[in-house]
Amino acid sequence: MAARQPRFNQALLLDTTPLPSSIPPVTEIGASSAPLLSASYFIGARCKAYNDDYMMCKTEAHGRGEFDCMREGRKVTRCAASVLEDINKNCLEEFRRHWNCLENNNQQLWQCRPHEWRLNGCVFDKLKLEKKIPNAPTNETPVHLRKRQIYSQNEPGVIT
C-alpha cells in the first residue's frame, strides 16, 4: 500500500507522489499552443539532439519509459524553454505578431505567412536558427517561402 492518498477531482486523478531525487527538476514552459507552434521549427532546429535522445529512449523502453526517459524529457523541456527565452529577448515583437495571428486564424500557418517571414528573418539574423521543414522536397521552393499562398486571404507579396 502507498503511504500517500491519491486525490480525485471529478474524473481527474492527481498523483501527489514526488519525483525521485535522481530526476532533475525543471520549470514547465507554460505557453499555449500558438507560441509553441510559432517557435516549433526553431525549437526543432536547436533541440534536435535532445529530441532524438528522448525518442530513442522511448523506443527502447517499449512503452515503459515514463520514469526511465524522464531525464531526457527534462532536457528537451529545458532546451525548448531556452529557445523561447532567446526569441523573446531578441525578436519579441515579430514573435508576438506571429503567434497572435496564429491564435486569431485557427492555428493555420498559411494565413500568417507575412508575419512568419518577418519572424524567420529576425530569428535567423539574431539567433542563426533557420526554419527547415523535415523531408521537404529539395527541388521545390518550401511552402513557407512561396510568395503566392494559394489558400491565403493575404495578397501575394503583401506584408501587413
GROMACS .gro file of C-alpha atoms in nm:
model
  160
    1MET     CA    1   0.000   0.000   0.000
    2ALA     CA    2   0.116   0.351  -0.077
    3ALA     CA    3   0.178   0.589   0.210
    4ARG     CA    4   0.009   0.872   0.024
    5GLN     CA    5  -0.357   0.920  -0.058
    6PRO     CA    6  -0.448   0.999  -0.421
    7ARG     CA    7  -0.686   1.288  -0.474
    8PHE     CA    8  -0.972   1.274  -0.720
    9ASN     CA    9  -1.109   1.589  -0.879
   10GLN     CA   10  -1.417   1.484  -1.077
   11ALA     CA   11  -1.263   1.249  -1.336
   12LEU     CA   12  -0.903   1.361  -1.287
   13LEU     CA   13  -0.657   1.174  -1.067
   14LEU     CA   14  -0.386   1.394  -0.915
   15ASP     CA   15  -0.085   1.191  -0.809
   16THR     CA   16   0.091   1.368  -0.523
   17THR     CA   17   0.395   1.139  -0.522
   18PRO     CA   18   0.714   1.344  -0.553
   19LEU     CA   19   0.956   1.253  -0.829
   20PRO     CA   20   1.275   1.069  -0.731
   21SER     CA   21   1.569   1.293  -0.648
   22SER     CA   22   1.765   1.138  -0.936
   23ILE     CA   23   1.537   1.320  -1.184
   24PRO     CA   24   1.640   1.685  -1.209
   25PRO     CA   25   1.357   1.936  -1.162
   26VAL     CA   26   1.260   2.164  -1.449
   27THR     CA   27   1.020   2.456  -1.472
   28GLU     CA   28   0.739   2.389  -1.715
   29ILE     CA   29   0.720   2.620  -2.016
   30GLY     CA   30   0.366   2.741  -1.951
   31ALA     CA   31   0.294   2.857  -2.307
   32SER     CA   32  -0.024   2.797  -2.503
   33SER     CA   33  -0.031   2.623  -2.840
   34ALA     CA   34   0.008   2.937  -3.056
   35PRO     CA   35   0.350   3.047  -2.923
   36LEU     CA   36   0.470   2.686  -2.925
   37LEU     CA   37   0.358   2.641  -3.286
   38SER     CA   38   0.519   2.971  -3.383
   39ALA     CA   39   0.853   2.864  -3.233
   40SER     CA   40   0.827   2.493  -3.310
   41TYR     CA   41   1.065   2.482  -3.608
   42PHE     CA   42   1.327   2.681  -3.417
   43ILE     CA   43   1.288   2.453  -3.116
   44GLY     CA   44   1.331   2.159  -3.351
   45ALA     CA   45   1.642   2.313  -3.507
   46ARG     CA   46   1.822   2.381  -3.179
   47CYS     CA   47   1.694   2.084  -2.977
   48LYS     CA   48   1.721   1.807  -3.239
   49ALA     CA   49   1.986   1.611  -3.048
   50TYR     CA   50   1.782   1.617  -2.724
   51ASN     CA   51   1.463   1.522  -2.909
   52ASP     CA   52   1.640   1.233  -3.079
   53ASP     CA   53   1.778   1.107  -2.746
   54TYR     CA   54   1.432   1.124  -2.590
   55MET     CA   55   1.263   0.943  -2.879
   56MET     CA   56   1.535   0.675  -2.883
   57CYS     CA   57   1.484   0.623  -2.507
   58LYS     CA   58   1.108   0.592  -2.554
   59THR     CA   59   1.155   0.344  -2.841
   60GLU     CA   60   1.400   0.130  -2.645
   61ALA     CA   61   1.172   0.129  -2.338
   62HIS     CA   62   0.888  -0.034  -2.538
   63GLY     CA   63   0.616   0.180  -2.378
   64ARG     CA   64   0.751   0.157  -2.024
   65GLY     CA   65   0.968   0.468  -2.036
   66GLU     CA   66   0.777   0.714  -1.819
   67PHE     CA   67   1.041   0.725  -1.547
   68ASP     CA   68   1.326   0.580  -1.750
   69CYS     CA   69   1.310   0.864  -2.003
   70MET     CA   70   1.218   1.149  -1.768
   71ARG     CA   71   1.577   1.278  -1.759
   72GLU     CA   72   1.586   1.305  -2.141
   73GLY     CA   73   1.240   1.462  -2.141
   74ARG     CA   74   1.353   1.726  -1.894
   75LYS     CA   75   1.648   1.810  -2.122
   76VAL     CA   76   1.405   1.863  -2.411
   77THR     CA   77   1.192   2.093  -2.194
   78ARG     CA   78   1.495   2.296  -2.081
   79CYS     CA   79   1.615   2.334  -2.440
   80ALA     CA   80   1.271   2.444  -2.563
   81ALA     CA   81   1.248   2.695  -2.278
   82SER     CA   82   1.589   2.838  -2.374
   83VAL     CA   83   1.477   2.881  -2.737
   84LEU     CA   84   1.160   3.062  -2.629
   85GLU     CA   85   1.361   3.281  -2.392
   86ASP     CA   86   1.606   3.376  -2.670
   87ILE     CA   87   1.325   3.451  -2.916
   88ASN     CA   88   1.153   3.666  -2.653
   89LYS     CA   89   1.476   3.858  -2.586
   90ASN     CA   90   1.570   3.916  -2.949
   91CYS     CA   91   1.253   3.906  -3.162
   92LEU     CA   92   0.967   3.970  -2.922
   93GLU     CA   93   0.760   4.198  -3.146
   94GLU     CA   94   0.778   3.969  -3.452
   95PHE     CA   95   0.716   3.661  -3.236
   96ARG     CA   96   0.416   3.818  -3.068
   97ARG     CA   97   0.265   3.929  -3.402
   98HIS     CA   98   0.308   3.583  -3.549
   99TRP     CA   99   0.157   3.385  -3.263
  100ASN     CA  100  -0.129   3.634  -3.226
  101CYS     CA  101  -0.201   3.584  -3.595
  102LEU     CA  102  -0.200   3.207  -3.542
  103GLU     CA  103  -0.429   3.247  -3.243
  104ASN     CA  104  -0.674   3.455  -3.448
  105ASN     CA  105  -0.661   3.230  -3.756
  106ASN     CA  106  -0.729   2.889  -3.605
  107GLN     CA  107  -0.357   2.794  -3.594
  108GLN     CA  108  -0.339   2.797  -3.976
  109LEU     CA  109   0.020   2.875  -4.070
  110TRP     CA  110  -0.067   2.968  -4.427
  111GLN     CA  111  -0.284   3.256  -4.304
  112CYS     CA  112   0.011   3.413  -4.124
  113ARG     CA  113   0.296   3.388  -4.377
  114PRO     CA  114   0.379   3.763  -4.384
  115HIS     CA  115   0.433   3.765  -4.006
  116GLU     CA  116   0.619   3.435  -4.031
  117TRP     CA  117   0.859   3.574  -4.291
  118ARG     CA  118   0.950   3.861  -4.060
  119LEU     CA  119   0.991   3.628  -3.761
  120ASN     CA  120   1.204   3.384  -3.960
  121GLY     CA  121   1.429   3.669  -4.077
  122CYS     CA  122   1.473   3.808  -3.727
  123VAL     CA  123   1.545   3.468  -3.571
  124PHE     CA  124   1.795   3.384  -3.844
  125ASP     CA  125   1.972   3.721  -3.817
  126LYS     CA  126   1.994   3.724  -3.438
  127LEU     CA  127   1.996   3.356  -3.333
  128LYS     CA  128   2.120   3.186  -3.652
  129LEU     CA  129   1.828   2.940  -3.641
  130GLU     CA  130   1.658   2.859  -3.969
  131LYS     CA  131   1.317   2.710  -4.035
  132LYS     CA  132   1.352   2.384  -4.225
  133ILE     CA  133   1.064   2.150  -4.292
  134PRO     CA  134   1.177   1.788  -4.245
  135ASN     CA  135   1.163   1.565  -4.554
  136ALA     CA  136   1.062   1.854  -4.781
  137PRO     CA  137   1.149   1.802  -5.149
  138THR     CA  138   1.484   1.963  -5.226
  139ASN     CA  139   1.395   2.060  -5.584
  140GLU     CA  140   1.092   2.275  -5.482
  141THR     CA  141   1.054   2.604  -5.302
  142PRO     CA  142   0.948   2.524  -4.944
  143VAL     CA  143   0.585   2.608  -4.877
  144HIS     CA  144   0.669   2.874  -4.618
  145LEU     CA  145   0.890   3.063  -4.866
  146ARG     CA  146   0.644   3.077  -5.154
  147LYS     CA  147   0.532   3.432  -5.226
  148ARG     CA  148   0.193   3.317  -5.352
  149GLN     CA  149  -0.005   3.127  -5.091
  150ILE     CA  150  -0.289   2.956  -5.278
  151TYR     CA  151  -0.545   2.946  -4.997
  152SER     CA  152  -0.439   3.252  -4.801
  153GLN     CA  153  -0.651   3.561  -4.758
  154ASN     CA  154  -0.329   3.764  -4.789
  155GLU     CA  155  -0.237   3.915  -5.123
  156PRO     CA  156   0.086   3.786  -5.284
  157GLY     CA  157   0.394   3.972  -5.165
  158VAL     CA  158   0.198   4.200  -4.928
  159ILE     CA  159   0.333   4.211  -4.575
  160THR     CA  160   0.086   4.354  -4.328
   0.00000   0.00000   0.00000
